[in-house]
PDB file of C-alpha atoms and ligand atoms in Angstrom:
ATOM      1  CA  UNK A   1       0.000   0.000   0.000  1.00 86.00           C
ATOM      2  CA  UNK A   2       1.174   3.533  -0.740  1.00 92.00           C
ATOM      3  CA  UNK A   3       2.515   5.159   2.449  1.00 97.00           C
ATOM      4  CA  UNK A   4       0.974   8.267   3.887  1.00 98.00           C
ATOM      5  CA  UNK A   5       2.973  11.444   3.178  1.00 98.00           C
ATOM      6  CA  UNK A   6       2.816  14.315   5.660  1.00 98.00           C
ATOM      7  CA  UNK A   7       4.574  17.664   5.317  1.00 98.00           C
ATOM      8  CA  UNK A   8       5.420  19.291   8.647  1.00 98.00           C
ATOM      9  CA  UNK A   9       7.396  22.357   9.670  1.00 98.00           C
ATOM     10  CA  UNK A  10       9.695  20.352  11.936  1.00 98.00           C
ATOM     11  CA  UNK A  11      10.300  16.682  11.146  1.00 98.00           C
ATOM     12  CA  UNK A  12      12.099  16.160  14.464  1.00 98.00           C
ATOM     13  CA  UNK A  13       9.299  17.651  16.574  1.00 98.00           C
ATOM     14  CA  UNK A  14       6.556  15.757  14.731  1.00 98.00           C
ATOM     15  CA  UNK A  15       8.539  12.528  14.903  1.00 98.00           C
ATOM     16  CA  UNK A  16       8.970  13.069  18.640  1.00 98.00           C
ATOM     17  CA  UNK A  17       5.193  13.390  19.095  1.00 98.00           C
ATOM     18  CA  UNK A  18       4.572  10.234  17.094  1.00 98.00           C
ATOM     19  CA  UNK A  19       7.301   8.263  18.870  1.00 98.00           C
ATOM     20  CA  UNK A  20       5.946   9.181  22.306  1.00 98.00           C
ATOM     21  CA  UNK A  21       2.355   8.400  21.302  1.00 98.00           C
ATOM     22  CA  UNK A  22       3.402   5.012  19.877  1.00 98.00           C
ATOM     23  CA  UNK A  23       5.441   4.365  23.017  1.00 98.00           C
ATOM     24  CA  UNK A  24       2.584   5.108  25.412  1.00 98.00           C
ATOM     25  CA  UNK A  25       0.266   2.922  23.373  1.00 98.00           C
ATOM     26  CA  UNK A  26       2.688  -0.026  23.234  1.00 98.00           C
ATOM     27  CA  UNK A  27       3.586   0.264  26.927  1.00 98.00           C
ATOM     28  CA  UNK A  28      -0.090   0.340  27.927  1.00 98.00           C
ATOM     29  CA  UNK A  29      -0.839  -2.681  25.749  1.00 98.00           C
ATOM     30  CA  UNK A  30       2.168  -4.873  26.466  1.00 97.00           C
ATOM     31  CA  UNK A  31       4.450  -3.224  29.039  1.00 97.00           C
ATOM     32  CA  UNK A  32       7.243  -2.815  26.519  1.00 97.00           C
ATOM     33  CA  UNK A  33       8.089  -0.680  23.490  1.00 98.00           C
ATOM     34  CA  UNK A  34      10.612  -1.658  20.839  1.00 98.00           C
ATOM     35  CA  UNK A  35      12.180   0.862  18.478  1.00 99.00           C
ATOM     36  CA  UNK A  36      14.596   0.466  15.576  1.00 99.00           C
ATOM     37  CA  UNK A  37      16.696   3.629  15.517  1.00 98.00           C
ATOM     38  CA  UNK A  38      18.204   5.104  12.385  1.00 98.00           C
ATOM     39  CA  UNK A  39      21.347   7.106  11.787  1.00 96.00           C
ATOM     40  CA  UNK A  40      21.498  10.477  10.095  1.00 95.00           C
ATOM     41  CA  UNK A  41      21.035  14.127  10.890  1.00 95.00           C
ATOM     42  CA  UNK A  42      17.226  14.155  10.998  1.00 95.00           C
ATOM     43  CA  UNK A  43      16.969  11.351  13.591  1.00 97.00           C
ATOM     44  CA  UNK A  44      19.744  13.061  15.552  1.00 98.00           C
ATOM     45  CA  UNK A  45      17.576  16.186  15.858  1.00 98.00           C
ATOM     46  CA  UNK A  46      14.727  13.959  17.093  1.00 98.00           C
ATOM     47  CA  UNK A  47      16.924  12.200  19.685  1.00 98.00           C
ATOM     48  CA  UNK A  48      18.001  15.599  21.016  1.00 98.00           C
ATOM     49  CA  UNK A  49      14.369  16.457  21.758  1.00 98.00           C
ATOM     50  CA  UNK A  50      13.704  13.341  23.861  1.00 98.00           C
ATOM     51  CA  UNK A  51      13.742  13.883  27.621  1.00 98.00           C
ATOM     52  CA  UNK A  52      14.167  11.630  30.677  1.00 98.00           C
ATOM     53  CA  UNK A  53      10.534  12.115  31.811  1.00 98.00           C
ATOM     54  CA  UNK A  54       9.011  11.383  28.380  1.00 98.00           C
ATOM     55  CA  UNK A  55       8.715   7.595  28.781  1.00 98.00           C
ATOM     56  CA  UNK A  56       9.721   4.914  31.321  1.00 98.00           C
ATOM     57  CA  UNK A  57      12.916   4.402  29.328  1.00 98.00           C
ATOM     58  CA  UNK A  58      13.967   1.258  31.220  1.00 98.00           C
ATOM     59  CA  UNK A  59      10.978  -0.453  29.540  1.00 98.00           C
ATOM     60  CA  UNK A  60      11.936   0.757  26.070  1.00 98.00           C
ATOM     61  CA  UNK A  61      13.994  -1.582  23.900  1.00 98.00           C
ATOM     62  CA  UNK A  62      16.217   0.521  21.651  1.00 98.00           C
ATOM     63  CA  UNK A  63      17.935  -1.227  18.752  1.00 98.00           C
ATOM     64  CA  UNK A  64      19.541  -0.005  15.540  1.00 98.00           C
ATOM     65  CA  UNK A  65      18.138  -0.721  12.098  1.00 98.00           C
ATOM     66  CA  UNK A  66      21.634  -0.265  10.742  1.00 98.00           C
ATOM     67  CA  UNK A  67      25.166   0.473  11.828  1.00 98.00           C
ATOM     68  CA  UNK A  68      28.552   1.146  10.337  1.00 97.00           C
ATOM     69  CA  UNK A  69      31.280  -1.489  10.902  1.00 97.00           C
ATOM     70  CA  UNK A  70      33.300   0.719  13.236  1.00 97.00           C
ATOM     71  CA  UNK A  71      33.981   0.632  16.991  1.00 97.00           C
ATOM     72  CA  UNK A  72      31.226   1.768  19.367  1.00 97.00           C
ATOM     73  CA  UNK A  73      33.043   4.995  20.253  1.00 96.00           C
ATOM     74  CA  UNK A  74      33.875   5.892  16.653  1.00 97.00           C
ATOM     75  CA  UNK A  75      32.217   9.190  15.651  1.00 96.00           C
ATOM     76  CA  UNK A  76      30.932   7.443  12.514  1.00 97.00           C
ATOM     77  CA  UNK A  77      28.872   4.938  14.489  1.00 97.00           C
ATOM     78  CA  UNK A  78      25.122   5.424  14.800  1.00 98.00           C
ATOM     79  CA  UNK A  79      25.465   4.281  18.406  1.00 98.00           C
ATOM     80  CA  UNK A  80      27.936   7.056  19.163  1.00 98.00           C
ATOM     81  CA  UNK A  81      25.671   9.662  17.567  1.00 98.00           C
ATOM     82  CA  UNK A  82      22.704   8.384  19.616  1.00 98.00           C
ATOM     83  CA  UNK A  83      24.763   8.346  22.772  1.00 98.00           C
ATOM     84  CA  UNK A  84      25.693  11.989  22.335  1.00 98.00           C
ATOM     85  CA  UNK A  85      22.202  13.048  21.295  1.00 98.00           C
ATOM     86  CA  UNK A  86      20.172  11.204  23.948  1.00 98.00           C
ATOM     87  CA  UNK A  87      21.689   8.270  25.845  1.00 98.00           C
ATOM     88  CA  UNK A  88      24.123  10.439  27.818  1.00 98.00           C
ATOM     89  CA  UNK A  89      21.212  12.593  29.035  1.00 98.00           C
ATOM     90  CA  UNK A  90      18.653   9.869  29.704  1.00 98.00           C
ATOM     91  CA  UNK A  91      20.175   7.686  32.388  1.00 94.00           C
ATOM     92  CA  UNK A  92      17.592   4.869  32.092  1.00 97.00           C
ATOM     93  CA  UNK A  93      17.752   4.545  28.311  1.00 97.00           C
ATOM     94  CA  UNK A  94      19.860   1.723  26.909  1.00 96.00           C
ATOM     95  CA  UNK A  95      20.469   0.909  23.260  1.00 98.00           C
ATOM     96  CA  UNK A  96      21.925  -2.286  21.836  1.00 98.00           C
ATOM     97  CA  UNK A  97      25.041  -1.691  19.729  1.00 98.00           C
ATOM     98  CA  UNK A  98      25.115  -3.637  16.438  1.00 98.00           C
ATOM     99  CA  UNK A  99      28.568  -5.081  15.759  1.00 98.00           C
ATOM    100  CA  UNK A 100      27.800  -8.716  14.931  1.00 98.00           C
ATOM    101  CA  UNK A 101      24.855  -9.346  12.569  1.00 98.00           C
ATOM    102  CA  UNK A 102      24.287 -13.002  13.600  1.00 98.00           C
ATOM    103  CA  UNK A 103      24.369 -12.185  17.331  1.00 98.00           C
ATOM    104  CA  UNK A 104      22.105  -9.174  16.767  1.00 98.00           C
ATOM    105  CA  UNK A 105      19.634 -11.326  14.885  1.00 98.00           C
ATOM    106  CA  UNK A 106      19.556 -13.787  17.811  1.00 98.00           C
ATOM    107  CA  UNK A 107      18.969 -10.892  20.209  1.00 98.00           C
ATOM    108  CA  UNK A 108      16.145  -9.493  18.052  1.00 98.00           C
ATOM    109  CA  UNK A 109      14.479 -12.899  17.759  1.00 98.00           C
ATOM    110  CA  UNK A 110      14.777 -13.492  21.516  1.00 98.00           C
ATOM    111  CA  UNK A 111      13.341 -10.050  22.310  1.00 98.00           C
ATOM    112  CA  UNK A 112      10.796  -9.479  19.547  1.00 98.00           C
ATOM    113  CA  UNK A 113       9.896 -12.966  18.346  1.00 98.00           C
ATOM    114  CA  UNK A 114      10.793 -14.917  15.197  1.00 98.00           C
ATOM    115  CA  UNK A 115       9.646 -12.187  12.790  1.00 98.00           C
ATOM    116  CA  UNK A 116      11.477  -9.425  14.675  1.00 98.00           C
ATOM    117  CA  UNK A 117       8.399  -7.211  14.785  1.00 98.00           C
ATOM    118  CA  UNK A 118       9.304  -3.729  15.978  1.00 98.00           C
ATOM    119  CA  UNK A 119       6.623  -1.504  17.493  1.00 98.00           C
ATOM    120  CA  UNK A 120       8.269   1.390  15.654  1.00 99.00           C
ATOM    121  CA  UNK A 121      10.922   1.533  12.982  1.00 98.00           C
ATOM    122  CA  UNK A 122      12.609   4.815  12.059  1.00 98.00           C
ATOM    123  CA  UNK A 123      13.962   5.009   8.530  1.00 98.00           C
ATOM    124  CA  UNK A 124      15.563   7.725   6.421  1.00 97.00           C
ATOM    125  CA  UNK A 125      16.622   8.411   2.871  1.00 97.00           C
ATOM    126  CA  UNK A 126      20.356   8.926   2.499  1.00 95.00           C
ATOM    127  CA  UNK A 127      21.977  11.031  -0.221  1.00 91.00           C
ATOM    128  CA  UNK A 128      23.128   7.828  -1.966  1.00 88.00           C
ATOM    129  CA  UNK A 129      19.495   6.649  -2.085  1.00 96.00           C
ATOM    130  CA  UNK A 130      19.923   4.286   0.855  1.00 97.00           C
ATOM    131  CA  UNK A 131      17.551   3.345   3.619  1.00 98.00           C
ATOM    132  CA  UNK A 132      18.873   1.688   6.771  1.00 98.00           C
ATOM    133  CA  UNK A 133      22.112   0.429   5.173  1.00 98.00           C
ATOM    134  CA  UNK A 134      20.331  -0.947   2.123  1.00 98.00           C
ATOM    135  CA  UNK A 135      21.867   0.874  -0.830  1.00 97.00           C
ATOM    136  CA  UNK A 136      20.325   0.715  -4.321  1.00 97.00           C
ATOM    137  CA  UNK A 137      21.418  -2.594  -5.887  1.00 96.00           C
ATOM    138  CA  UNK A 138      22.593  -4.079  -2.585  1.00 97.00           C
ATOM    139  CA  UNK A 139      22.577  -7.870  -2.404  1.00 98.00           C
ATOM    140  CA  UNK A 140      20.912  -7.486   1.014  1.00 98.00           C
ATOM    141  CA  UNK A 141      17.729  -6.354  -0.757  1.00 98.00           C
ATOM    142  CA  UNK A 142      17.235  -9.954  -1.929  1.00 98.00           C
ATOM    143  CA  UNK A 143      17.589 -11.430   1.558  1.00 98.00           C
ATOM    144  CA  UNK A 144      14.422 -13.122   2.793  1.00 98.00           C
ATOM    145  CA  UNK A 145      15.594 -15.430   5.605  1.00 98.00           C
ATOM    146  CA  UNK A 146      18.219 -13.576   7.618  1.00 98.00           C
ATOM    147  CA  UNK A 147      17.045 -10.611   9.674  1.00 98.00           C
ATOM    148  CA  UNK A 148      20.381  -8.764  10.014  1.00 98.00           C
ATOM    149  CA  UNK A 149      23.257  -8.966   7.533  1.00 98.00           C
ATOM    150  CA  UNK A 150      26.514  -7.346   6.565  1.00 98.00           C
ATOM    151  CA  UNK A 151      26.127  -5.247   3.424  1.00 98.00           C
ATOM    152  CA  UNK A 152      28.269  -2.998   1.249  1.00 97.00           C
ATOM    153  CA  UNK A 153      28.012   0.744   1.877  1.00 96.00           C
ATOM    154  CA  UNK A 154      29.843   3.869   0.857  1.00 93.00           C
ATOM    155  CA  UNK A 155      32.316   6.111   2.647  1.00 91.00           C
ATOM    156  CA  UNK A 156      32.610   7.048   5.472  1.00 90.00           C
ATOM    157  CA  UNK A 157      31.965   3.374   6.212  1.00 93.00           C
ATOM    158  CA  UNK A 158      32.081   0.955   3.279  1.00 94.00           C
ATOM    159  CA  UNK A 159      31.046  -1.991   5.452  1.00 97.00           C
ATOM    160  CA  UNK A 160      27.642  -1.807   7.078  1.00 98.00           C
ATOM    161  CA  UNK A 161      25.263  -3.972   9.080  1.00 98.00           C
ATOM    162  CA  UNK A 162      21.579  -3.696   8.339  1.00 98.00           C
ATOM    163  CA  UNK A 163      18.176  -5.188   8.949  1.00 98.00           C
ATOM    164  CA  UNK A 164      16.740  -6.887   5.874  1.00 98.00           C
ATOM    165  CA  UNK A 165      13.462  -6.332   3.967  1.00 98.00           C
ATOM    166  CA  UNK A 166      11.382  -8.837   6.012  1.00 98.00           C
ATOM    167  CA  UNK A 167      12.126  -6.858   9.201  1.00 98.00           C
ATOM    168  CA  UNK A 168      10.989  -3.610   7.557  1.00 98.00           C
ATOM    169  CA  UNK A 169       7.825  -5.315   6.278  1.00 98.00           C
ATOM    170  CA  UNK A 170       6.971  -6.789   9.675  1.00 98.00           C
ATOM    171  CA  UNK A 171       7.212  -3.531  11.703  1.00 98.00           C
ATOM    172  CA  UNK A 172       3.953  -2.427  13.336  1.00 98.00           C
ATOM    173  CA  UNK A 173       4.670   1.164  12.446  1.00 98.00           C
ATOM    174  CA  UNK A 174       7.275   2.822  10.206  1.00 98.00           C
ATOM    175  CA  UNK A 175       8.243   6.486  10.158  1.00 98.00           C
ATOM    176  CA  UNK A 176      10.387   7.726   7.274  1.00 98.00           C
ATOM    177  CA  UNK A 177      12.103  10.977   8.268  1.00 98.00           C
ATOM    178  CA  UNK A 178      13.503  13.242   5.569  1.00 98.00           C
ATOM    179  CA  UNK A 179      14.397  16.914   5.712  1.00 98.00           C
ATOM    180  CA  UNK A 180      16.301  19.471   3.682  1.00 97.00           C
ATOM    181  CA  UNK A 181      16.354  20.822   0.140  1.00 97.00           C
ATOM    182  CA  UNK A 182      19.235  18.507  -0.826  1.00 97.00           C
ATOM    183  CA  UNK A 183      16.753  15.606  -0.635  1.00 97.00           C
ATOM    184  CA  UNK A 184      14.010  17.153  -2.791  1.00 98.00           C
ATOM    185  CA  UNK A 185      14.966  15.408  -6.070  1.00 97.00           C
ATOM    186  CA  UNK A 186      15.594  12.103  -4.322  1.00 98.00           C
ATOM    187  CA  UNK A 187      12.262  12.245  -2.476  1.00 98.00           C
ATOM    188  CA  UNK A 188      10.439  12.973  -5.747  1.00 98.00           C
ATOM    189  CA  UNK A 189      12.199  10.130  -7.575  1.00 97.00           C
ATOM    190  CA  UNK A 190      11.695   7.597  -4.767  1.00 97.00           C
ATOM    191  CA  UNK A 191       8.050   8.575  -4.278  1.00 97.00           C
ATOM    192  CA  UNK A 192       7.323   8.341  -8.017  1.00 96.00           C
ATOM    193  CA  UNK A 193       9.451   5.258  -8.728  1.00 96.00           C
ATOM    194  CA  UNK A 194       9.496   3.245  -5.464  1.00 97.00           C
ATOM    195  CA  UNK A 195      10.648   0.068  -7.233  1.00 97.00           C
ATOM    196  CA  UNK A 196      14.009   1.768  -7.945  1.00 97.00           C
ATOM    197  CA  UNK A 197      14.797   2.694  -4.334  1.00 98.00           C
ATOM    198  CA  UNK A 198      15.181   0.644  -1.139  1.00 98.00           C
ATOM    199  CA  UNK A 199      12.733   3.018   0.570  1.00 98.00           C
ATOM    200  CA  UNK A 200      10.162   1.570  -1.857  1.00 98.00           C
ATOM    201  CA  UNK A 201      10.132  -1.450   0.482  1.00 98.00           C
ATOM    202  CA  UNK A 202       7.787   0.634   2.626  1.00 98.00           C
ATOM    203  CA  UNK A 203       5.051   0.125   0.003  1.00 98.00           C
ATOM    204  CA  UNK A 204       4.857  -3.504   1.165  1.00 98.00           C
ATOM    205  CA  UNK A 205       4.793  -3.012   4.933  1.00 98.00           C
ATOM    206  CA  UNK A 206       2.176  -4.788   7.009  1.00 97.00           C
ATOM    207  CA  UNK A 207       1.901  -1.897   9.452  1.00 98.00           C
ATOM    208  CA  UNK A 208       1.194   1.788   9.180  1.00 98.00           C
ATOM    209  CA  UNK A 209       3.794   3.775   7.189  1.00 98.00           C
ATOM    210  CA  UNK A 210       4.153   7.529   7.216  1.00 98.00           C
ATOM    211  CA  UNK A 211       6.736   9.636   5.406  1.00 98.00           C
ATOM    212  CA  UNK A 212       7.353  12.788   7.410  1.00 98.00           C
ATOM    213  CA  UNK A 213       8.916  15.513   5.269  1.00 98.00           C
ATOM    214  CA  UNK A 214       9.713  19.147   5.814  1.00 98.00           C
ATOM    215  CA  UNK A 215       8.602  21.626   3.108  1.00 98.00           C
ATOM    216  CA  UNK A 216      12.100  21.720   1.545  1.00 98.00           C
ATOM    217  CA  UNK A 217      12.338  17.926   1.157  1.00 98.00           C
ATOM    218  CA  UNK A 218       8.756  17.757  -0.146  1.00 98.00           C
ATOM    219  CA  UNK A 219       9.155  20.643  -2.611  1.00 98.00           C
ATOM    220  CA  UNK A 220       9.342  18.507  -5.775  1.00 98.00           C
ATOM    221  CA  UNK A 221       7.213  15.532  -4.841  1.00 96.00           C
ATOM    222  CA  UNK A 222       4.330  16.784  -6.988  1.00 91.00           C
ATOM    223  CA  UNK A 223       6.515  17.317 -10.093  1.00 90.00           C
ATOM    224  CA  UNK A 224       5.129  15.785 -13.257  1.00 85.00           C
ATOM    225  CA  UNK A 225       6.778  12.339 -13.728  1.00 81.00           C
TER     226      UNK A 225
HETATM  227  C1  6PG B   1      23.091   5.530   7.985  1.00 63.44           C
HETATM  228  C2  6PG B   1      21.648   5.836   8.203  1.00 63.44           C
HETATM  229  C3  6PG B   1      20.893   6.182   6.967  1.00 63.44           C
HETATM  230  C4  6PG B   1      20.118   7.448   7.211  1.00 63.44           C
HETATM  231  C5  6PG B   1      20.160   8.351   6.044  1.00 63.44           C
HETATM  232  C6  6PG B   1      19.504   9.694   6.292  1.00 63.44           C
HETATM  233  O1  6PG B   1      23.706   5.082   8.934  1.00 63.44           O
HETATM  234  O2  6PG B   1      23.626   5.808   6.907  1.00 63.44           O
HETATM  235  O3  6PG B   1      20.984   5.026   9.084  1.00 63.44           O
HETATM  236  O4  6PG B   1      20.122   5.197   6.421  1.00 63.44           O
HETATM  237  O5  6PG B   1      18.797   7.162   7.565  1.00 63.44           O
HETATM  238  O6  6PG B   1      21.496   8.537   5.657  1.00 63.44           O
HETATM  239  O7  6PG B   1      20.375  10.557   6.894  1.00 63.44           O
HETATM  240  P1  6PG B   1      20.113  12.108   7.003  1.00 63.44           P
HETATM  241  O8  6PG B   1      18.955  12.301   7.962  1.00 63.44           O
HETATM  242  O9  6PG B   1      21.394  12.664   7.555  1.00 63.44           O
HETATM  243  O10 6PG B   1      19.814  12.572   5.646  1.00 63.44           O
END
């Protein structure tokens, strides 16, 4: 199904509202809330808005949908970015670093069940057309059994770890966060030709999918194909 597309003044602030609402709902229903975090500058702005009193963070399971193959304290790692943006400020919040795809898959299956169903998955659209660390043409796009794999990326980290399409499809809710004028052409192309971009996987999700764009990123989405 075609995702919903919403244009908002601040992607980070709107994503924060949606994350907290999804969290309260999941915690009330099951006592836990699982989130797949994404890297990138837009999610970083969201993480900076999250506060210690927002949720009972000890009950929130924070994982990464993708990671660069670098040490945990490397500035290139999504973990390191998240630590600086939120984990250092929110004492109760813990995130699981991804440095071994097979072990991470076992952890996801043990925590979320065999299909690795996240309550909420955050995704983005990178300048190279990638989503999580699924780049256009990546062999990981064909993976249907494994939940987390190593995959080729580009600099600054040519080796990546990423969740695979079945994990994206199984998520209960997906938020695609994109901001900035430098993404306007890419957003238009991916929205009009989803089969050509990994973000097009969100057309086949079982759960609710919303693309949250700021006016600059959304500027060309209505261009004539
Ligand atoms: C990564 C990210 C990636 C991200 C996009 C968007 O580690 O490369 O997880 O998939 O979502 O690059 O990043 P921006 O918000 O900075 O455009």
